[in-house]
Amino acid sequence: MTSQTSTNGVTEQSFTLGEIPGVLFTPQGATGPRPLILMGHGGGQHKKAPGVLAGAHRFAAEGGFAVAAIDAPNHGDRPKDEQFIQLAGDMRARMAGGEDPTGLVAAMHDLLAGQAVADWQAVLTAVQELDHVGAGPVGYWGVSMGCGLGVPLLVVEPRVRAAVLGLLGVHGLAETAARVTVPVQFLLQWDDTRVPRDQALALFGALGSTGKTLHANPGDHGGIPAFEIDNALQFFARHLG
C-alpha cells in the first residue's frame, strides 16, 4: 500500500503490485471478510476514471463490498509500448474520419487481454489475503474495453461468480463469450455511435450464461444512466451476498 484516504464513508488505499498500480476501496473502518468486485475501466481511461470512482464508492458505501481497480496495460500510470501507440493512433484516425473502428478495437483488446488477465489474477490473489477483504465471492464490472478484457478473465478465473458487462460488440469475442457461464448483466446504449447495436446484441447473444439479462437504455456510448449502478448493486447483492 502506498497511500490511504477516507471520504464519505469509503477508504481508498492505493497500491502497487509488481508493476501493477491499483486502488482498493472498502467501507471506512471495515473489518472481517466481504465480497470483492473488480472494476475494469474503459479504453484511454485509468483506475480512478470518474465512472470507476462513482461505482466503486457506491459499491463500498452502500453494498459493503470491497472494490479493486487497476490500470490496464498501457493505460494510466503504466508505460506505453510502440505497438499500442500505433494501434491507438490508427483507431483515433479511423474514428475521426467516420470509419468503423471495430476491427482495430478488437485488435487492441487482443493485444492487452493476456497481460490484463494475468494482472487481475495476481491482484485478486493479493487483495484476498487482506483481513478486511478475505477469500469471499468475487464479481467483475467492466464496460467498453473493460468488457473486452473482462470476458477472457471470466473464462479462466473460477473465483469470479458474476459480472456486469456491456458497451461492446461481438467482433473477435464470439468464441470466448460462448464459454462464459456466470450470471451476466449486460448494458447496451441504444444510440451508441461507437458500437453498432447489432454487434452489441450479438455479443449478448453469444454469452454462454443461462443467467443473463440485457439492460438497454437510450443514449450514446458514455451515457449509461446513473440508475444502472442501483441495478448493479442489486445484481451483485443477489449473486455475491
JSON list of C-alpha atoms in Angstrom, two decimals:
[
{"chain": "A", "resi": 1, "resn": "MET", "atom": "CA", "xyz": [0.00, 0.00, 0.00]},
{"chain": "A", "resi": 2, "resn": "THR", "atom": "CA", "xyz": [1.36, 3.42, -0.95]},
{"chain": "A", "resi": 3, "resn": "SER", "atom": "CA", "xyz": [-1.29, 5.82, 0.43]},
{"chain": "A", "resi": 4, "resn": "GLN", "atom": "CA", "xyz": [-4.66, 5.90, 2.15]},
{"chain": "A", "resi": 5, "resn": "THR", "atom": "CA", "xyz": [-7.52, 8.42, 2.30]},
{"chain": "A", "resi": 6, "resn": "SER", "atom": "CA", "xyz": [-11.12, 8.27, 3.54]},
{"chain": "A", "resi": 7, "resn": "THR", "atom": "CA", "xyz": [-14.09, 10.28, 2.24]},
{"chain": "A", "resi": 8, "resn": "ASN", "atom": "CA", "xyz": [-17.86, 9.87, 2.63]},
{"chain": "A", "resi": 9, "resn": "GLY", "atom": "CA", "xyz": [-17.54, 6.59, 4.45]},
{"chain": "A", "resi": 10, "resn": "VAL", "atom": "CA", "xyz": [-15.16, 4.96, 1.94]},
{"chain": "A", "resi": 11, "resn": "THR", "atom": "CA", "xyz": [-11.45, 4.28, 2.40]},
{"chain": "A", "resi": 12, "resn": "GLU", "atom": "CA", "xyz": [-9.22, 4.34, -0.70]},
{"chain": "A", "resi": 13, "resn": "GLN", "atom": "CA", "xyz": [-5.89, 2.51, -0.43]},
{"chain": "A", "resi": 14, "resn": "SER", "atom": "CA", "xyz": [-3.53, 2.99, -3.37]},
{"chain": "A", "resi": 15, "resn": "PHE", "atom": "CA", "xyz": [-1.17, 0.08, -4.02]},
{"chain": "A", "resi": 16, "resn": "THR", "atom": "CA", "xyz": [1.44, -1.24, -6.40]},
{"chain": "A", "resi": 17, "resn": "LEU", "atom": "CA", "xyz": [1.76, -4.97, -7.02]},
{"chain": "A", "resi": 18, "resn": "GLY", "atom": "CA", "xyz": [4.91, -5.52, -9.06]},
{"chain": "A", "resi": 19, "resn": "GLU", "atom": "CA", "xyz": [4.34, -3.18, -11.99]},
{"chain": "A", "resi": 20, "resn": "ILE", "atom": "CA", "xyz": [0.56, -3.00, -11.50]},
{"chain": "A", "resi": 21, "resn": "PRO", "atom": "CA", "xyz": [-0.79, 0.24, -9.97]},
{"chain": "A", "resi": 22, "resn": "GLY", "atom": "CA", "xyz": [-4.20, -0.03, -8.36]},
{"chain": "A", "resi": 23, "resn": "VAL", "atom": "CA", "xyz": [-6.57, 1.18, -5.69]},
{"chain": "A", "resi": 24, "resn": "LEU", "atom": "CA", "xyz": [-8.68, -0.72, -3.16]},
{"chain": "A", "resi": 25, "resn": "PHE", "atom": "CA", "xyz": [-11.98, 0.77, -1.96]},
{"chain": "A", "resi": 26, "resn": "THR", "atom": "CA", "xyz": [-13.57, -0.50, 1.27]},
{"chain": "A", "resi": 27, "resn": "PRO", "atom": "CA", "xyz": [-16.15, 0.80, 3.73]},
{"chain": "A", "resi": 28, "resn": "GLN", "atom": "CA", "xyz": [-14.42, 3.07, 6.23]},
{"chain": "A", "resi": 29, "resn": "GLY", "atom": "CA", "xyz": [-13.39, 1.08, 9.29]},
{"chain": "A", "resi": 30, "resn": "ALA", "atom": "CA", "xyz": [-14.10, -2.24, 7.57]},
{"chain": "A", "resi": 31, "resn": "THR", "atom": "CA", "xyz": [-13.07, -5.37, 9.44]},
{"chain": "A", "resi": 32, "resn": "GLY", "atom": "CA", "xyz": [-13.53, -9.00, 8.50]},
{"chain": "A", "resi": 33, "resn": "PRO", "atom": "CA", "xyz": [-14.11, -10.60, 5.10]},
{"chain": "A", "resi": 34, "resn": "ARG", "atom": "CA", "xyz": [-16.51, -9.30, 2.45]},
{"chain": "A", "resi": 35, "resn": "PRO", "atom": "CA", "xyz": [-17.34, -9.88, -1.24]},
{"chain": "A", "resi": 36, "resn": "LEU", "atom": "CA", "xyz": [-14.96, -8.25, -3.72]},
{"chain": "A", "resi": 37, "resn": "ILE", "atom": "CA", "xyz": [-15.77, -6.52, -7.01]},
{"chain": "A", "resi": 38, "resn": "LEU", "atom": "CA", "xyz": [-13.11, -6.00, -9.67]},
{"chain": "A", "resi": 39, "resn": "MET", "atom": "CA", "xyz": [-13.73, -2.88, -11.80]},
{"chain": "A", "resi": 40, "resn": "GLY", "atom": "CA", "xyz": [-12.21, -2.61, -15.28]},
{"chain": "A", "resi": 41, "resn": "HIS", "atom": "CA", "xyz": [-12.01, 0.84, -16.85]},
{"chain": "A", "resi": 42, "resn": "GLY", "atom": "CA", "xyz": [-12.65, 1.82, -20.47]},
{"chain": "A", "resi": 43, "resn": "GLY", "atom": "CA", "xyz": [-10.13, 2.49, -23.24]},
{"chain": "A", "resi": 44, "resn": "GLY", "atom": "CA", "xyz": [-7.93, 5.54, -22.68]},
{"chain": "A", "resi": 45, "resn": "GLN", "atom": "CA", "xyz": [-9.03, 5.73, -19.03]},
{"chain": "A", "resi": 46, "resn": "HIS", "atom": "CA", "xyz": [-7.44, 4.63, -15.75]},
{"chain": "A", "resi": 47, "resn": "LYS", "atom": "CA", "xyz": [-8.16, 3.17, -12.32]},
{"chain": "A", "resi": 48, "resn": "LYS", "atom": "CA", "xyz": [-9.68, 6.41, -10.99]},
{"chain": "A", "resi": 49, "resn": "ALA", "atom": "CA", "xyz": [-11.74, 7.41, -14.02]},
{"chain": "A", "resi": 50, "resn": "PRO", "atom": "CA", "xyz": [-14.98, 9.17, -12.97]},
{"chain": "A", "resi": 51, "resn": "GLY", "atom": "CA", "xyz": [-17.21, 6.18, -13.80]},
{"chain": "A", "resi": 52, "resn": "VAL", "atom": "CA", "xyz": [-14.98, 3.81, -11.84]},
{"chain": "A", "resi": 53, "resn": "LEU", "atom": "CA", "xyz": [-14.83, 6.12, -8.83]},
{"chain": "A", "resi": 54, "resn": "ALA", "atom": "CA", "xyz": [-18.58, 6.67, -8.78]},
{"chain": "A", "resi": 55, "resn": "GLY", "atom": "CA", "xyz": [-19.36, 2.98, -8.97]},
{"chain": "A", "resi": 56, "resn": "ALA", "atom": "CA", "xyz": [-16.64, 1.92, -6.54]},
{"chain": "A", "resi": 57, "resn": "HIS", "atom": "CA", "xyz": [-17.75, 4.38, -3.87]},
{"chain": "A", "resi": 58, "resn": "ARG", "atom": "CA", "xyz": [-21.35, 3.26, -4.09]},
{"chain": "A", "resi": 59, "resn": "PHE", "atom": "CA", "xyz": [-20.46, -0.43, -4.10]},
{"chain": "A", "resi": 60, "resn": "ALA", "atom": "CA", "xyz": [-18.35, 0.09, -0.97]},
{"chain": "A", "resi": 61, "resn": "ALA", "atom": "CA", "xyz": [-20.54, 2.58, 0.92]},
{"chain": "A", "resi": 62, "resn": "GLU", "atom": "CA", "xyz": [-23.98, 1.12, 0.12]},
{"chain": "A", "resi": 63, "resn": "GLY", "atom": "CA", "xyz": [-23.21, -2.52, -0.59]},
{"chain": "A", "resi": 64, "resn": "GLY", "atom": "CA", "xyz": [-20.41, -3.08, 1.90]},
{"chain": "A", "resi": 65, "resn": "PHE", "atom": "CA", "xyz": [-18.23, -4.56, -0.85]},
{"chain": "A", "resi": 66, "resn": "ALA", "atom": "CA", "xyz": [-14.51, -4.27, -1.32]},
{"chain": "A", "resi": 67, "resn": "VAL", "atom": "CA", "xyz": [-13.67, -2.93, -4.78]},
{"chain": "A", "resi": 68, "resn": "ALA", "atom": "CA", "xyz": [-10.35, -3.19, -6.62]},
{"chain": "A", "resi": 69, "resn": "ALA", "atom": "CA", "xyz": [-9.45, -1.17, -9.73]},
{"chain": "A", "resi": 70, "resn": "ILE", "atom": "CA", "xyz": [-6.16, -1.26, -11.62]},
{"chain": "A", "resi": 71, "resn": "ASP", "atom": "CA", "xyz": [-4.60, 0.49, -14.58]},
{"chain": "A", "resi": 72, "resn": "ALA", "atom": "CA", "xyz": [-4.89, -1.81, -17.60]},
{"chain": "A", "resi": 73, "resn": "PRO", "atom": "CA", "xyz": [-1.69, -2.48, -19.56]},
{"chain": "A", "resi": 74, "resn": "ASN", "atom": "CA", "xyz": [-0.60, 0.64, -21.50]},
{"chain": "A", "resi": 75, "resn": "HIS", "atom": "CA", "xyz": [-3.00, 2.83, -19.51]},
{"chain": "A", "resi": 76, "resn": "GLY", "atom": "CA", "xyz": [-2.87, 5.24, -16.59]},
{"chain": "A", "resi": 77, "resn": "ASP", "atom": "CA", "xyz": [0.46, 5.19, -14.79]},
{"chain": "A", "resi": 78, "resn": "ARG", "atom": "CA", "xyz": [1.81, 2.29, -16.83]},
{"chain": "A", "resi": 79, "resn": "PRO", "atom": "CA", "xyz": [4.31, 2.67, -19.71]},
{"chain": "A", "resi": 80, "resn": "LYS", "atom": "CA", "xyz": [3.03, 2.51, -23.28]},
{"chain": "A", "resi": 81, "resn": "ASP", "atom": "CA", "xyz": [4.71, 0.32, -25.90]},
{"chain": "A", "resi": 82, "resn": "GLU", "atom": "CA", "xyz": [5.09, 1.12, -29.59]},
{"chain": "A", "resi": 83, "resn": "GLN", "atom": "CA", "xyz": [2.53, -1.40, -30.83]},
{"chain": "A", "resi": 84, "resn": "PHE", "atom": "CA", "xyz": [-0.12, 0.05, -28.53]},
{"chain": "A", "resi": 85, "resn": "ILE", "atom": "CA", "xyz": [0.71, 3.62, -29.55]},
{"chain": "A", "resi": 86, "resn": "GLN", "atom": "CA", "xyz": [0.41, 2.72, -33.23]},
{"chain": "A", "resi": 87, "resn": "LEU", "atom": "CA", "xyz": [-2.92, 0.92, -32.77]},
{"chain": "A", "resi": 88, "resn": "ALA", "atom": "CA", "xyz": [-4.34, 3.74, -30.66]},
{"chain": "A", "resi": 89, "resn": "GLY", "atom": "CA", "xyz": [-3.32, 6.33, -33.28]},
{"chain": "A", "resi": 90, "resn": "ASP", "atom": "CA", "xyz": [-4.84, 4.31, -36.11]},
{"chain": "A", "resi": 91, "resn": "MET", "atom": "CA", "xyz": [-8.06, 3.87, -34.16]},
{"chain": "A", "resi": 92, "resn": "ARG", "atom": "CA", "xyz": [-8.38, 7.60, -33.42]},
{"chain": "A", "resi": 93, "resn": "ALA", "atom": "CA", "xyz": [-7.73, 8.46, -37.06]},
{"chain": "A", "resi": 94, "resn": "ARG", "atom": "CA", "xyz": [-10.34, 5.99, -38.27]},
{"chain": "A", "resi": 95, "resn": "MET", "atom": "CA", "xyz": [-12.95, 7.31, -35.83]},
{"chain": "A", "resi": 96, "resn": "ALA", "atom": "CA", "xyz": [-12.17, 10.93, -36.77]},
{"chain": "A", "resi": 97, "resn": "GLY", "atom": "CA", "xyz": [-12.70, 10.02, -40.43]},
{"chain": "A", "resi": 98, "resn": "GLY", "atom": "CA", "xyz": [-16.09, 8.49, -39.70]},
{"chain": "A", "resi": 99, "resn": "GLU", "atom": "CA", "xyz": [-14.88, 4.96, -40.40]},
{"chain": "A", "resi": 100, "resn": "ASP", "atom": "CA", "xyz": [-15.83, 1.84, -38.45]},
{"chain": "A", "resi": 101, "resn": "PRO", "atom": "CA", "xyz": [-13.05, 1.13, -35.89]},
{"chain": "A", "resi": 102, "resn": "THR", "atom": "CA", "xyz": [-14.44, -2.28, -34.88]},
{"chain": "A", "resi": 103, "resn": "GLY", "atom": "CA", "xyz": [-11.55, -4.33, -36.23]},
{"chain": "A", "resi": 104, "resn": "LEU", "atom": "CA", "xyz": [-8.93, -2.13, -34.60]},
{"chain": "A", "resi": 105, "resn": "VAL", "atom": "CA", "xyz": [-10.82, -2.18, -31.28]},
{"chain": "A", "resi": 106, "resn": "ALA", "atom": "CA", "xyz": [-10.76, -5.99, -31.34]},
{"chain": "A", "resi": 107, "resn": "ALA", "atom": "CA", "xyz": [-7.04, -5.95, -32.21]},
{"chain": "A", "resi": 108, "resn": "MET", "atom": "CA", "xyz": [-6.37, -3.59, -29.30]},
{"chain": "A", "resi": 109, "resn": "HIS", "atom": "CA", "xyz": [-8.20, -5.84, -26.86]},
{"chain": "A", "resi": 110, "resn": "ASP", "atom": "CA", "xyz": [-6.35, -8.89, -28.20]},
{"chain": "A", "resi": 111, "resn": "LEU", "atom": "CA", "xyz": [-3.06, -7.06, -27.60]},
{"chain": "A", "resi": 112, "resn": "LEU", "atom": "CA", "xyz": [-3.92, -6.26, -23.99]},
{"chain": "A", "resi": 113, "resn": "ALA", "atom": "CA", "xyz": [-6.03, -9.22, -22.86]},
{"chain": "A", "resi": 114, "resn": "GLY", "atom": "CA", "xyz": [-3.32, -11.75, -22.00]},
{"chain": "A", "resi": 115, "resn": "GLN", "atom": "CA", "xyz": [-1.44, -9.37, -19.71]},
{"chain": "A", "resi": 116, "resn": "ALA", "atom": "CA", "xyz": [-4.66, -7.90, -18.30]},
{"chain": "A", "resi": 117, "resn": "VAL", "atom": "CA", "xyz": [-5.99, -11.32, -17.27]},
{"chain": "A", "resi": 118, "resn": "ALA", "atom": "CA", "xyz": [-2.72, -12.23, -15.57]},
{"chain": "A", "resi": 119, "resn": "ASP", "atom": "CA", "xyz": [-2.70, -8.86, -13.79]},
{"chain": "A", "resi": 120, "resn": "TRP", "atom": "CA", "xyz": [-6.24, -9.32, -12.49]},
{"chain": "A", "resi": 121, "resn": "GLN", "atom": "CA", "xyz": [-5.50, -12.82, -11.23]},
{"chain": "A", "resi": 122, "resn": "ALA", "atom": "CA", "xyz": [-2.39, -11.63, -9.38]},
{"chain": "A", "resi": 123, "resn": "VAL", "atom": "CA", "xyz": [-4.24, -8.67, -7.85]},
{"chain": "A", "resi": 124, "resn": "LEU", "atom": "CA", "xyz": [-7.20, -10.84, -6.89]},
{"chain": "A", "resi": 125, "resn": "THR", "atom": "CA", "xyz": [-4.93, -13.28, -5.05]},
{"chain": "A", "resi": 126, "resn": "ALA", "atom": "CA", "xyz": [-3.06, -10.48, -3.24]},
{"chain": "A", "resi": 127, "resn": "VAL", "atom": "CA", "xyz": [-6.14, -8.48, -2.23]},
{"chain": "A", "resi": 128, "resn": "GLN", "atom": "CA", "xyz": [-7.94, -11.52, -0.86]},
{"chain": "A", "resi": 129, "resn": "GLU", "atom": "CA", "xyz": [-5.07, -12.05, 1.58]},
{"chain": "A", "resi": 130, "resn": "LEU", "atom": "CA", "xyz": [-6.06, -8.83, 3.36]},
{"chain": "A", "resi": 131, "resn": "ASP", "atom": "CA", "xyz": [-8.08, -9.34, 6.54]},
{"chain": "A", "resi": 132, "resn": "HIS", "atom": "CA", "xyz": [-10.75, -6.77, 5.57]},
{"chain": "A", "resi": 133, "resn": "VAL", "atom": "CA", "xyz": [-11.33, -8.47, 2.20]},
{"chain": "A", "resi": 134, "resn": "GLY", "atom": "CA", "xyz": [-10.74, -12.20, 2.62]},
{"chain": "A", "resi": 135, "resn": "ALA", "atom": "CA", "xyz": [-11.40, -15.08, 0.25]},
{"chain": "A", "resi": 136, "resn": "GLY", "atom": "CA", "xyz": [-15.10, -14.42, -0.31]},
{"chain": "A", "resi": 137, "resn": "PRO", "atom": "CA", "xyz": [-17.13, -14.34, -3.54]},
{"chain": "A", "resi": 138, "resn": "VAL", "atom": "CA", "xyz": [-15.90, -12.12, -6.38]},
{"chain": "A", "resi": 139, "resn": "GLY", "atom": "CA", "xyz": [-17.71, -10.12, -9.07]},
{"chain": "A", "resi": 140, "resn": "TYR", "atom": "CA", "xyz": [-16.49, -8.19, -12.10]},
{"chain": "A", "resi": 141, "resn": "TRP", "atom": "CA", "xyz": [-17.73, -4.88, -13.54]},
{"chain": "A", "resi": 142, "resn": "GLY", "atom": "CA", "xyz": [-16.41, -3.61, -16.88]},
{"chain": "A", "resi": 143, "resn": "VAL", "atom": "CA", "xyz": [-17.88, -1.93, -19.96]},
{"chain": "A", "resi": 144, "resn": "SER", "atom": "CA", "xyz": [-16.34, -0.99, -23.32]},
{"chain": "A", "resi": 145, "resn": "MET", "atom": "CA", "xyz": [-12.66, -2.03, -23.05]},
{"chain": "A", "resi": 146, "resn": "GLY", "atom": "CA", "xyz": [-13.44, -3.24, -19.54]},
{"chain": "A", "resi": 147, "resn": "CYS", "atom": "CA", "xyz": [-15.81, -5.71, -21.18]},
{"chain": "A", "resi": 148, "resn": "GLY", "atom": "CA", "xyz": [-13.30, -6.70, -23.85]},
{"chain": "A", "resi": 149, "resn": "LEU", "atom": "CA", "xyz": [-10.71, -7.56, -21.21]},
{"chain": "A", "resi": 150, "resn": "GLY", "atom": "CA", "xyz": [-13.24, -8.94, -18.75]},
{"chain": "A", "resi": 151, "resn": "VAL", "atom": "CA", "xyz": [-14.76, -11.64, -20.95]},
{"chain": "A", "resi": 152, "resn": "PRO", "atom": "CA", "xyz": [-11.44, -13.57, -21.21]},
{"chain": "A", "resi": 153, "resn": "LEU", "atom": "CA", "xyz": [-11.00, -13.21, -17.44]},
{"chain": "A", "resi": 154, "resn": "LEU", "atom": "CA", "xyz": [-14.40, -14.75, -16.74]},
{"chain": "A", "resi": 155, "resn": "VAL", "atom": "CA", "xyz": [-13.50, -17.79, -18.84]},
{"chain": "A", "resi": 156, "resn": "VAL", "atom": "CA", "xyz": [-10.29, -18.65, -16.97]},
{"chain": "A", "resi": 157, "resn": "GLU", "atom": "CA", "xyz": [-10.92, -17.36, -13.43]},
{"chain": "A", "resi": 158, "resn": "PRO", "atom": "CA", "xyz": [-13.36, -19.52, -11.43]},
{"chain": "A", "resi": 159, "resn": "ARG", "atom": "CA", "xyz": [-13.28, -17.18, -8.42]},
{"chain": "A", "resi": 160, "resn": "VAL", "atom": "CA", "xyz": [-15.36, -14.61, -10.36]},
{"chain": "A", "resi": 161, "resn": "ARG", "atom": "CA", "xyz": [-19.00, -15.60, -9.91]},
{"chain": "A", "resi": 162, "resn": "ALA", "atom": "CA", "xyz": [-20.99, -12.78, -11.58]},
{"chain": "A", "resi": 163, "resn": "ALA", "atom": "CA", "xyz": [-20.32, -9.89, -13.95]},
{"chain": "A", "resi": 164, "resn": "VAL", "atom": "CA", "xyz": [-21.72, -6.63, -15.29]},
{"chain": "A", "resi": 165, "resn": "LEU", "atom": "CA", "xyz": [-20.52, -6.14, -18.87]},
{"chain": "A", "resi": 166, "resn": "GLY", "atom": "CA", "xyz": [-21.51, -4.19, -22.00]},
{"chain": "A", "resi": 167, "resn": "LEU", "atom": "CA", "xyz": [-20.89, -1.34, -24.45]},
{"chain": "A", "resi": 168, "resn": "LEU", "atom": "CA", "xyz": [-19.00, -3.65, -26.80]},
{"chain": "A", "resi": 169, "resn": "GLY", "atom": "CA", "xyz": [-19.66, -5.67, -29.94]},
{"chain": "A", "resi": 170, "resn": "VAL", "atom": "CA", "xyz": [-19.10, -9.33, -30.70]},
{"chain": "A", "resi": 171, "resn": "HIS", "atom": "CA", "xyz": [-16.19, -8.85, -33.14]},
{"chain": "A", "resi": 172, "resn": "GLY", "atom": "CA", "xyz": [-13.35, -11.15, -32.06]},
{"chain": "A", "resi": 173, "resn": "LEU", "atom": "CA", "xyz": [-15.16, -12.32, -28.91]},
{"chain": "A", "resi": 174, "resn": "ALA", "atom": "CA", "xyz": [-17.80, -14.81, -30.05]},
{"chain": "A", "resi": 175, "resn": "GLU", "atom": "CA", "xyz": [-15.90, -18.00, -29.21]},
{"chain": "A", "resi": 176, "resn": "THR", "atom": "CA", "xyz": [-14.65, -16.69, -25.87]},
{"chain": "A", "resi": 177, "resn": "ALA", "atom": "CA", "xyz": [-18.06, -15.31, -24.89]},
{"chain": "A", "resi": 178, "resn": "ALA", "atom": "CA", "xyz": [-19.64, -18.70, -25.55]},
{"chain": "A", "resi": 179, "resn": "ARG", "atom": "CA", "xyz": [-17.51, -20.11, -22.71]},
{"chain": "A", "resi": 180, "resn": "VAL", "atom": "CA", "xyz": [-18.80, -17.62, -20.14]},
{"chain": "A", "resi": 181, "resn": "THR", "atom": "CA", "xyz": [-21.17, -19.39, -17.74]},
{"chain": "A", "resi": 182, "resn": "VAL", "atom": "CA", "xyz": [-21.54, -16.98, -14.78]},
{"chain": "A", "resi": 183, "resn": "PRO", "atom": "CA", "xyz": [-24.58, -14.70, -14.42]},
{"chain": "A", "resi": 184, "resn": "VAL", "atom": "CA", "xyz": [-24.18, -11.54, -16.51]},
{"chain": "A", "resi": 185, "resn": "GLN", "atom": "CA", "xyz": [-25.98, -8.20, -16.55]},
{"chain": "A", "resi": 186, "resn": "PHE", "atom": "CA", "xyz": [-25.28, -6.64, -19.96]},
{"chain": "A", "resi": 187, "resn": "LEU", "atom": "CA", "xyz": [-25.54, -2.89, -20.62]},
{"chain": "A", "resi": 188, "resn": "LEU", "atom": "CA", "xyz": [-26.33, -1.54, -24.09]},
{"chain": "A", "resi": 189, "resn": "GLN", "atom": "CA", "xyz": [-26.71, 2.08, -25.18]},
{"chain": "A", "resi": 190, "resn": "TRP", "atom": "CA", "xyz": [-29.36, 2.10, -27.92]},
{"chain": "A", "resi": 191, "resn": "ASP", "atom": "CA", "xyz": [-27.90, 5.11, -29.75]},
{"chain": "A", "resi": 192, "resn": "ASP", "atom": "CA", "xyz": [-24.23, 4.14, -29.36]},
{"chain": "A", "resi": 193, "resn": "THR", "atom": "CA", "xyz": [-22.19, 5.75, -32.15]},
{"chain": "A", "resi": 194, "resn": "ARG", "atom": "CA", "xyz": [-19.09, 3.66, -31.39]},
{"chain": "A", "resi": 195, "resn": "VAL", "atom": "CA", "xyz": [-20.58, 0.19, -31.09]},
{"chain": "A", "resi": 196, "resn": "PRO", "atom": "CA", "xyz": [-23.14, -0.90, -33.73]},
{"chain": "A", "resi": 197, "resn": "ARG", "atom": "CA", "xyz": [-26.31, -2.02, -32.00]},
{"chain": "A", "resi": 198, "resn": "ASP", "atom": "CA", "xyz": [-26.48, -5.33, -33.87]},
{"chain": "A", "resi": 199, "resn": "GLN", "atom": "CA", "xyz": [-22.92, -6.12, -32.81]},
{"chain": "A", "resi": 200, "resn": "ALA", "atom": "CA", "xyz": [-23.67, -5.43, -29.13]},
{"chain": "A", "resi": 201, "resn": "LEU", "atom": "CA", "xyz": [-26.83, -7.55, -29.30]},
{"chain": "A", "resi": 202, "resn": "ALA", "atom": "CA", "xyz": [-24.78, -10.30, -30.95]},
{"chain": "A", "resi": 203, "resn": "LEU", "atom": "CA", "xyz": [-22.27, -10.25, -28.08]},
{"chain": "A", "resi": 204, "resn": "PHE", "atom": "CA", "xyz": [-25.10, -10.56, -25.56]},
{"chain": "A", "resi": 205, "resn": "GLY", "atom": "CA", "xyz": [-26.46, -13.47, -27.57]},
{"chain": "A", "resi": 206, "resn": "ALA", "atom": "CA", "xyz": [-23.05, -15.14, -27.75]},
{"chain": "A", "resi": 207, "resn": "LEU", "atom": "CA", "xyz": [-22.59, -15.22, -23.98]},
{"chain": "A", "resi": 208, "resn": "GLY", "atom": "CA", "xyz": [-22.92, -18.82, -22.83]},
{"chain": "A", "resi": 209, "resn": "SER", "atom": "CA", "xyz": [-24.52, -17.94, -19.49]},
{"chain": "A", "resi": 210, "resn": "THR", "atom": "CA", "xyz": [-28.11, -19.05, -18.99]},
{"chain": "A", "resi": 211, "resn": "GLY", "atom": "CA", "xyz": [-28.50, -16.38, -16.29]},
{"chain": "A", "resi": 212, "resn": "LYS", "atom": "CA", "xyz": [-28.02, -13.25, -18.37]},
{"chain": "A", "resi": 213, "resn": "THR", "atom": "CA", "xyz": [-30.12, -10.10, -18.64]},
{"chain": "A", "resi": 214, "resn": "LEU", "atom": "CA", "xyz": [-29.99, -7.22, -21.13]},
{"chain": "A", "resi": 215, "resn": "HIS", "atom": "CA", "xyz": [-30.39, -3.61, -19.98]},
{"chain": "A", "resi": 216, "resn": "ALA", "atom": "CA", "xyz": [-30.86, -1.31, -22.99]},
{"chain": "A", "resi": 217, "resn": "ASN", "atom": "CA", "xyz": [-31.07, 2.46, -22.48]},
{"chain": "A", "resi": 218, "resn": "PRO", "atom": "CA", "xyz": [-31.29, 5.39, -24.92]},
{"chain": "A", "resi": 219, "resn": "GLY", "atom": "CA", "xyz": [-28.17, 7.47, -25.40]},
{"chain": "A", "resi": 220, "resn": "ASP", "atom": "CA", "xyz": [-24.64, 7.34, -26.74]},
{"chain": "A", "resi": 221, "resn": "HIS", "atom": "CA", "xyz": [-21.62, 5.30, -25.66]},
{"chain": "A", "resi": 222, "resn": "GLY", "atom": "CA", "xyz": [-20.78, 7.20, -22.48]},
{"chain": "A", "resi": 223, "resn": "GLY", "atom": "CA", "xyz": [-24.35, 7.85, -21.40]},
{"chain": "A", "resi": 224, "resn": "ILE", "atom": "CA", "xyz": [-25.13, 4.93, -19.08]},
{"chain": "A", "resi": 225, "resn": "PRO", "atom": "CA", "xyz": [-27.86, 6.16, -16.72]},
{"chain": "A", "resi": 226, "resn": "ALA", "atom": "CA", "xyz": [-26.85, 6.57, -13.07]},
{"chain": "A", "resi": 227, "resn": "PHE", "atom": "CA", "xyz": [-29.60, 4.17, -12.00]},
{"chain": "A", "resi": 228, "resn": "GLU", "atom": "CA", "xyz": [-27.67, 1.30, -13.60]},
{"chain": "A", "resi": 229, "resn": "ILE", "atom": "CA", "xyz": [-25.40, 1.45, -10.55]},
{"chain": "A", "resi": 230, "resn": "ASP", "atom": "CA", "xyz": [-28.52, 0.75, -8.46]},
{"chain": "A", "resi": 231, "resn": "ASN", "atom": "CA", "xyz": [-29.21, -2.24, -10.69]},
{"chain": "A", "resi": 232, "resn": "ALA", "atom": "CA", "xyz": [-25.60, -3.41, -10.41]},
{"chain": "A", "resi": 233, "resn": "LEU", "atom": "CA", "xyz": [-25.76, -3.16, -6.62]},
{"chain": "A", "resi": 234, "resn": "GLN", "atom": "CA", "xyz": [-28.86, -5.35, -6.57]},
{"chain": "A", "resi": 235, "resn": "PHE", "atom": "CA", "xyz": [-27.30, -7.78, -9.05]},
{"chain": "A", "resi": 236, "resn": "PHE", "atom": "CA", "xyz": [-24.11, -8.23, -7.04]},
{"chain": "A", "resi": 237, "resn": "ALA", "atom": "CA", "xyz": [-26.05, -8.48, -3.78]},
{"chain": "A", "resi": 238, "resn": "ARG", "atom": "CA", "xyz": [-28.06, -11.37, -5.24]},
{"chain": "A", "resi": 239, "resn": "HIS", "atom": "CA", "xyz": [-25.06, -13.26, -6.57]},
{"chain": "A", "resi": 240, "resn": "LEU", "atom": "CA", "xyz": [-22.31, -12.38, -4.09]},
{"chain": "A", "resi": 241, "resn": "GLY", "atom": "CA", "xyz": [-24.30, -11.89, -0.90]}
]
